[in-house]
XYZ file of C-alpha atoms in Angstrom:
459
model
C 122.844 202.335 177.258
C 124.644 202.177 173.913
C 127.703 200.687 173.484
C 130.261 201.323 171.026
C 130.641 199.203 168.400
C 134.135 198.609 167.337
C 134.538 198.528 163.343
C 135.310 195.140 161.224
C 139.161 194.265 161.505
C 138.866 195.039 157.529
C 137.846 198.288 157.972
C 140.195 199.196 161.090
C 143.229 197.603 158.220
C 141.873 199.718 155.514
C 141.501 203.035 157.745
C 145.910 202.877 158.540
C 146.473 202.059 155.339
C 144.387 205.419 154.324
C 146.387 206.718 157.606
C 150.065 205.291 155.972
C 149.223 207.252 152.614
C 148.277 210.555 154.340
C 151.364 209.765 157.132
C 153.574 209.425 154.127
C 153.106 213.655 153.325
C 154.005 214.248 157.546
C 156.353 211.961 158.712
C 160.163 212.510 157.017
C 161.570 210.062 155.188
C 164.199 207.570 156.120
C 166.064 204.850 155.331
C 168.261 202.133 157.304
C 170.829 199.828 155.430
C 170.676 196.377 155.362
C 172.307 193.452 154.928
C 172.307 189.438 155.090
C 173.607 187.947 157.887
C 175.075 184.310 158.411
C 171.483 182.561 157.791
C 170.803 184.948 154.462
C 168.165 186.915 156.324
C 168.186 190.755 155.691
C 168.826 192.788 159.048
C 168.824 196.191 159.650
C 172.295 197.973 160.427
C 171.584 199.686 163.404
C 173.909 202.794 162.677
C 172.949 203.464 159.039
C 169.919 205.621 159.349
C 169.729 208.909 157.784
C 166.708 211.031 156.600
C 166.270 211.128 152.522
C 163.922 213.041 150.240
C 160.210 212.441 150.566
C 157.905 210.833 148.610
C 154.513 210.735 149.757
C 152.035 208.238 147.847
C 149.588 209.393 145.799
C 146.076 208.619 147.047
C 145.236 206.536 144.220
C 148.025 203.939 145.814
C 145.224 203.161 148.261
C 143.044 201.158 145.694
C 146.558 200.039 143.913
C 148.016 198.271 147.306
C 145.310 195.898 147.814
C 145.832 193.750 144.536
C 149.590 194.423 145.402
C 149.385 193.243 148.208
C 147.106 190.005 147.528
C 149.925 189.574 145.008
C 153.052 189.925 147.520
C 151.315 187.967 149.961
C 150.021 184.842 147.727
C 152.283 182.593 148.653
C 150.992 182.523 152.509
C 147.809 183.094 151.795
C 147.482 180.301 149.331
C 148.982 178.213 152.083
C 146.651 179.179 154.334
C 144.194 177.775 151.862
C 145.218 174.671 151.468
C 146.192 173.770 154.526
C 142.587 174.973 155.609
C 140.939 172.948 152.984
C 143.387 170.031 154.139
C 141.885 170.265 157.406
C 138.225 170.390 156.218
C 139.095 166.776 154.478
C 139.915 165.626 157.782
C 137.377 166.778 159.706
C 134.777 165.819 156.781
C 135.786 161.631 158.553
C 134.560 162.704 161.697
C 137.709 160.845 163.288
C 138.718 164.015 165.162
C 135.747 164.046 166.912
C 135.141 160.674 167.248
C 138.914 160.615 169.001
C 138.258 163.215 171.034
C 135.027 162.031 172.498
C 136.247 158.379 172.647
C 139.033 159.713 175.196
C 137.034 161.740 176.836
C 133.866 159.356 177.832
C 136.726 156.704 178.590
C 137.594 159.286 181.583
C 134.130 160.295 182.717
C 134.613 159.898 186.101
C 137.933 160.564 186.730
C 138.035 164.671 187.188
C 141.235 164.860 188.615
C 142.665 163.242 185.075
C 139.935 164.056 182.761
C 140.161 167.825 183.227
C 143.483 168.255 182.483
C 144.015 165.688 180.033
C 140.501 167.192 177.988
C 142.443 170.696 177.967
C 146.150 168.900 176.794
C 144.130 167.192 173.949
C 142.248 170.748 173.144
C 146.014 172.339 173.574
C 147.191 170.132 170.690
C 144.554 170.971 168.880
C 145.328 174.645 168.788
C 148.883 174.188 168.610
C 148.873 172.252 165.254
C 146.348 172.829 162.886
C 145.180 176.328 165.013
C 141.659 174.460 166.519
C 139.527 177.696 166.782
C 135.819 177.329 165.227
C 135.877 173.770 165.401
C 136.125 174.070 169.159
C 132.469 174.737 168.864
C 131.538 171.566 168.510
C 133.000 169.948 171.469
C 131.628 172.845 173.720
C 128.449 170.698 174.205
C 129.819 167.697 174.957
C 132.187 169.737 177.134
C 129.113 170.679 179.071
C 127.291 167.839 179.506
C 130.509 166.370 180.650
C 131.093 168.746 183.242
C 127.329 168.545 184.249
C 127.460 164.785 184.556
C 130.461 165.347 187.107
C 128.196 167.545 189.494
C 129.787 170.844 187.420
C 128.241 173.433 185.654
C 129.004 174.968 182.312
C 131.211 176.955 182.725
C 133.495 174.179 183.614
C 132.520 172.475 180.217
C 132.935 175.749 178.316
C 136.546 176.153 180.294
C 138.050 172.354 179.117
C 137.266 172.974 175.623
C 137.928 176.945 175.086
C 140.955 177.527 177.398
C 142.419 173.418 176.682
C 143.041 175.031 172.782
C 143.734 178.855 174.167
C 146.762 177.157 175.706
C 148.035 175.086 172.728
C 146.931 178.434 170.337
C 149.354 180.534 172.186
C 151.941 178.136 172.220
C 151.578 177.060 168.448
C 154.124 175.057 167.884
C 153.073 173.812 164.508
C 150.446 176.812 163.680
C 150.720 177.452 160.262
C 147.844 180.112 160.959
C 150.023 182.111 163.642
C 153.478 181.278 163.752
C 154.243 179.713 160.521
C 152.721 183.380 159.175
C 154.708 185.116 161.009
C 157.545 182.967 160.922
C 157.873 183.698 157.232
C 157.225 186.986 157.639
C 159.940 187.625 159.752
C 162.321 184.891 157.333
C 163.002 182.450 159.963
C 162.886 178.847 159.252
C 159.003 177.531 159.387
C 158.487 175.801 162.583
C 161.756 176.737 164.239
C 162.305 177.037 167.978
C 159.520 174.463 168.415
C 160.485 172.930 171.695
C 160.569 176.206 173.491
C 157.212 176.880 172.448
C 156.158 173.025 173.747
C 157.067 174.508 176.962
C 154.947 177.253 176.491
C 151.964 175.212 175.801
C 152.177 173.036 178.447
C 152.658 175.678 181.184
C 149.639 177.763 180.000
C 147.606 174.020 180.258
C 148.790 173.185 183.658
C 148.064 176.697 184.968
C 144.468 176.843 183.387
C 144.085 173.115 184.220
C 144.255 174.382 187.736
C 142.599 177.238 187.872
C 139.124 175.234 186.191
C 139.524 171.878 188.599
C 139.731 174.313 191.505
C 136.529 176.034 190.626
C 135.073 172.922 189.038
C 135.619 171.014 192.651
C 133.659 174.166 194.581
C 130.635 173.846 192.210
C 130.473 170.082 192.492
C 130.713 170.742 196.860
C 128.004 173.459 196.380
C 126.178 174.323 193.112
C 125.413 177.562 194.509
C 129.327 178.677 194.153
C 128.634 178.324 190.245
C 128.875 181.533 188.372
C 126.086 180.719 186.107
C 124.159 179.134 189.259
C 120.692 180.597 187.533
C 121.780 178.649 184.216
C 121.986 175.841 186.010
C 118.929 175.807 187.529
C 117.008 175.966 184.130
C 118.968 174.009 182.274
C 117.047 170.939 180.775
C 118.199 167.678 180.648
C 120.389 167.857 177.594
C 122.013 164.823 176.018
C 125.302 164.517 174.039
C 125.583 161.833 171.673
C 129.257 160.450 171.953
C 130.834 159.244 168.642
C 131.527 155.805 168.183
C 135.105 155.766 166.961
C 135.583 153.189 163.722
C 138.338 151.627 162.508
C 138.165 154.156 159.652
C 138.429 156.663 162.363
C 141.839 155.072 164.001
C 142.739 155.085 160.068
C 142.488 158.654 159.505
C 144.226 159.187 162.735
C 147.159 157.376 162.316
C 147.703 159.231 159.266
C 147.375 162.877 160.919
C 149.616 161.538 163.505
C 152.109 160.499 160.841
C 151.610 163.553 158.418
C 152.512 165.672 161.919
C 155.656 163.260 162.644
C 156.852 163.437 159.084
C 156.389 167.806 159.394
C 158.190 167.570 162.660
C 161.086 165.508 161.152
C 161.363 167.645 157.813
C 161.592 171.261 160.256
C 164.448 169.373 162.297
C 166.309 167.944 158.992
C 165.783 171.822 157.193
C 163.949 171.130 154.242
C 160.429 171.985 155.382
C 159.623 174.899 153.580
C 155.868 175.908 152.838
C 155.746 174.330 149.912
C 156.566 171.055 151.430
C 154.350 171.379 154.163
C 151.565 172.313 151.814
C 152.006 169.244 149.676
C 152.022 167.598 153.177
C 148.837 168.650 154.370
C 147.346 167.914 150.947
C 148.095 164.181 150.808
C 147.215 163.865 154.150
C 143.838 165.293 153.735
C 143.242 163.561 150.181
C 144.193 159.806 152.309
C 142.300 160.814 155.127
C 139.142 161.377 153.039
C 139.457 158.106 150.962
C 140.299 156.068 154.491
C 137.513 157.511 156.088
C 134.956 156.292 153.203
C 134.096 159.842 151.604
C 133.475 159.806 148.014
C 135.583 162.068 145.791
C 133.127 164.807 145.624
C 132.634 164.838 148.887
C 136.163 165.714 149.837
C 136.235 168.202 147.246
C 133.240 169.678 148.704
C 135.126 169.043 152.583
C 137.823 170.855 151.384
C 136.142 173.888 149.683
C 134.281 174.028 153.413
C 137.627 173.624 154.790
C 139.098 176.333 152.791
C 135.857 178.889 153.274
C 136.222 178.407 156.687
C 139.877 180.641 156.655
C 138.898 183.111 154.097
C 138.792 185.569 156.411
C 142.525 185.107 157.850
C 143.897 184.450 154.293
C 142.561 187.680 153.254
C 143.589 189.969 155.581
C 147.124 188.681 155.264
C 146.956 190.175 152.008
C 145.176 193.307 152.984
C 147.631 193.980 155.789
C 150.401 193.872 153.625
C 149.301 196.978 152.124
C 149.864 199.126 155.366
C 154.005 197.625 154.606
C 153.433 198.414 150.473
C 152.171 201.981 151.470
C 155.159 202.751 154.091
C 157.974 201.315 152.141
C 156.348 203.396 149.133
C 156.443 206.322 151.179
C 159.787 205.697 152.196
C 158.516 205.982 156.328
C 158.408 202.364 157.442
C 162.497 202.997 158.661
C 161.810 206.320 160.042
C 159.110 204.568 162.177
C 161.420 201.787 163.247
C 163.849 204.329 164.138
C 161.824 206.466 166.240
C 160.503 203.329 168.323
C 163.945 202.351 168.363
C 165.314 205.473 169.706
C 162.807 205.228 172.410
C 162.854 201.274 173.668
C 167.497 201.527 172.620
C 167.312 203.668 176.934
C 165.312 200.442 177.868
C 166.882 196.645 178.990
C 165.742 194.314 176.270
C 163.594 192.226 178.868
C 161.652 195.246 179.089
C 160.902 195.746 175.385
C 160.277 192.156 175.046
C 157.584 192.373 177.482
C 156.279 195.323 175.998
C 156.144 194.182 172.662
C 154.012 190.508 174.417
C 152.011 193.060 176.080
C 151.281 195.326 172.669
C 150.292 192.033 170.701
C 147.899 191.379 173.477
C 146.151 194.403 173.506
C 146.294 194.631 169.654
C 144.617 191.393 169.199
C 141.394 193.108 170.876
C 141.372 195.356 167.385
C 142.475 192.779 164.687
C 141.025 189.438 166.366
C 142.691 187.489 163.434
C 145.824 185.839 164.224
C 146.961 185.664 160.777
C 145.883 189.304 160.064
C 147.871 190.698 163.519
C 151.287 188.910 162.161
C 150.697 190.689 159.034
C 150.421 193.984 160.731
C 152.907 193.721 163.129
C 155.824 191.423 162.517
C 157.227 193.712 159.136
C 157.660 196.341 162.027
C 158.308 194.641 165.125
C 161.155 192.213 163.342
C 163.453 195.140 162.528
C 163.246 196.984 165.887
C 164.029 193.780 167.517
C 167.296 193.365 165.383
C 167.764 197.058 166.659
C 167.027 196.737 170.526
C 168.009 193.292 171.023
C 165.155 190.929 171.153
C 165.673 187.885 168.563
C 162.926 187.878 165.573
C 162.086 184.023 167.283
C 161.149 186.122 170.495
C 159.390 188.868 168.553
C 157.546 185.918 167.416
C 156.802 184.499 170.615
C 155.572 187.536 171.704
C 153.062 187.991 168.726
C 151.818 184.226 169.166
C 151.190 184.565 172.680
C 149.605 187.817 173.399
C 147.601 186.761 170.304
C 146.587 182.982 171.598
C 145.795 184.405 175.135
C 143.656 187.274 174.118
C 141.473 185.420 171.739
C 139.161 184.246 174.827
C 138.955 187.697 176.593
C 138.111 190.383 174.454
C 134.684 190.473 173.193
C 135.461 191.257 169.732
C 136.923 187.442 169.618
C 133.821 185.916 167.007
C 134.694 182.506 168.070
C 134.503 183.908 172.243
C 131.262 185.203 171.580
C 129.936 182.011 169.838
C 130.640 179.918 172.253
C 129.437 181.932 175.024
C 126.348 181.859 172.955
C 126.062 177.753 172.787
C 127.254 177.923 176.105
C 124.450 180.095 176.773
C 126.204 182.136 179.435
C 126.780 185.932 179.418
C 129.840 187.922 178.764
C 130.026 189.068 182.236
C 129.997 185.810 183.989
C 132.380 184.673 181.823
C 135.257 187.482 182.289
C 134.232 187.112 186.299
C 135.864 183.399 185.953
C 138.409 184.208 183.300
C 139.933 187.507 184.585
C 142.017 185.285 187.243
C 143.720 182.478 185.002
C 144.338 185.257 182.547
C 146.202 187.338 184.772
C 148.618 184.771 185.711
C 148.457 183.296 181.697
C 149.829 187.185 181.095
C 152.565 186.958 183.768
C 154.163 183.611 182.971
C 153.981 185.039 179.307
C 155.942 187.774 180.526
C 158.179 185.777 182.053
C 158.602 183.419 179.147
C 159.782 186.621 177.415
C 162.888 187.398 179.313
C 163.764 183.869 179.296
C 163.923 183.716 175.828
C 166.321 185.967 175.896
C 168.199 184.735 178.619
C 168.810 181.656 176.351
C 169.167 183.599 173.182
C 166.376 182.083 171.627
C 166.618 181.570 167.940
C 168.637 180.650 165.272
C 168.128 184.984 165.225
């Protein structure tokens, strides 16, 4: 049987901005007013739309936007950059790791704590500095963890993916995901943090659940394990736990204060990307010299660092063609308008939720969290000004269908390689997820209305 094989997210962003251009000759074109409201953020005046004259983009516009685009986008995606390279200075110490594994092998025999507690510290890691491919590291050690406990890997593979699915969707301090789209949509960077805490530590608890539950039937019977056959086979594998140094503690004590000095700058106001770039740059630079790397080497740790985002940073840019293309065309407002007109007959609750549930279903096209706030927030922003839902709960919805998704859909690169180092197939793997994500997609719903029930902002 063949199955389909669904394009690159590059090509699926390059195909609707082709789609925009020829769109722009169709769809008439339209125009809302604006203006600034009382935190200087343009809004759309609900009541102002009329039709205008066309003016559909020349075809040539579609090799044009791209270097536009890069251009209008450079500030984020040069962010993205650094703070990626920042990260790949840190990680270049080891003391991440080393942390991580110390905590862990200090609970080895304590499942009722360790499982939890491995999938809060995973959490964190996904809520600040967006812990995605470096997850594949620990998935080993997550293994032979949960094998050493009378568990099988699936259990291991569960603590380490779904521990940062939960702090990913959350985000509080994502500067891949929310600070993106935080800035797309012109809210302050970081705000509404607490709220999305909350988030982060419900989706934990509820997966924390869902894997001791299934952990404790495999560890009764091995035969209740989904990869039961896998088990059987597997060898006797060994993980080699770091030792954590002093230059370790070192390097962590000054990610912990780098974070703590973020947090305090979003609450005082005066975080703005460029601070929080300079931020992540001294941190990384002190990290490397505490943690004994030579200069060149954390150059070279933050070139890896930086490599390793390429792909988000540049489909930031290339998504904000699809916006160039529309506002060119003078269609982006007669989109917004037609949605509008549609969700206006609805309660907001129930475009909230619908707009969690598109995100979630988008993400299976454009894996990239970075490249889906690109695509999405320029239009979902204004029709939330139009039907009611905040721009901080557009956001929410973006950040969570986007987290949640990115370890169910198999065109999620870092799903599939884990599975792979996991060595478990596809199908064994939705057969344990399906449940927890169910429930992860009904307390996200849920988390939706709230937000609006508390008017979650500052807009």
């Amino acid at each position: 049987m063949k199955y389909i094989k669904i394009p690159h997210a590059f090509v699926l962003i390059y195909a609707i901005i082709i789609l925009a251009m020829v769109m722009s000759y169709i769809i008439p074109a339209g125009e809302y007013e604006r203006y600034e409201n009382e935190n200087g953020t343009l809004v759309v005046d609900e009541t102002s739309f009329q039709y205008t004259e066309q003016t559909p983009v020349h075809w040539t516009e579609i090799f044009r936007s791209v270097p536009e685009g890069m251009t209008d986008a450079a500030g984020i995606i040069f962010l993205i950059f650094i703070i990626g390279g920042a990260f790949g200075m840190i990680n270049g110490t080891g003391a991440i790791e080393a942390g991580i594994n110390k905590v862990v092998s200090l609970l080895k025999d304590r499942e009722v704590i360790l499982i939890p507690l491995t999938m809060l510290i995973f959490s964190f890691g996904g809520a600040t500095f967006g812990m995605a491919e470096s997850t594949l590291i620990f998935i080993p050690m997550g293994i032979m963890l949960a094998r050493s406990l009378g568990m099988d890997a699936m259990t291991g593979m569960a603590m380490v993916a779904l521990g940062a699915a939960a702090g990913f969707s959350g985000g509080f301090m994502n500067i891949f995901t929310v600070g993106v789209a935080q800035q797309i949509a012109e809210l302050p960077l970081f705000s509404g943090m607490f709220y999305r805490i909350i988030v982060q530590l419900v989706f934990v608890l509820i997966a924390a659940f869902f894997v001791y539950r299934y952990g404790r039937r495999v560890q009764k019977d091995m035969n209740n394990s989904y990869v039961y056959g896998l088990e059987r086979t597997a060898q006797n594998e060994t993980y080699e736990f770091k030792e954590l140094t002093m230059r370790h503690i070192l390097v962590l004590m000054i990610t912990f204060s780098g974070f703590g000095l973020i947090i305090y700058g979003v609450v005082q106001g005066w975080s703005t990307g460029t601070d929080l770039a300079a931020i992540f740059l001294a941190m990384g630079i002190i990290s490397g010299l505490l943690g004994g790397n030579s200069p060149n080497g954390i150059a070279e740790d933050f070139i890896r660092g930086a490599k390793e985002v390429t792909f988000g940073a540049l489909i930031v840019g290339l998504a904000r063609c699809i916006l160039l293309i529309l506002e060119d065309g003078t269609i982006i407002d007669t989109i917004i308008f037609s949605i509008s007109t549609i969700l206006e007959g609805l309660p907001a609750s129930v475009a909230a939720v619908g707009m969690f549930l598109t995100q979630f279903m988008i993400n299976f096209f454009i894996p990239s969290g970075s490249g889906q706030a690109a695509t999405t927030i320029p239009l979902l922003a204004p029709i939330g000004d139009i039907v009611g839902v905040s721009r901080q709960s557009v956001v929410l919805a973006f950040q969570m269908g986007d987290g949640l998704a990115n370890y169910l859909f198999p065109t999620s690169a870092i799903l599939m390689a884990g599975l792979s180092i996991a060595n478990i197939p596809y199908e064994k793997w939705l057969r344990f997820v399906w449940p927890i994500m169910l429930v992860w997609v009904i307390a996200g719903g849920a988390f939706m209305v709230i937000s609006l029930w508390i008017n979650y902002g500052p807009f």
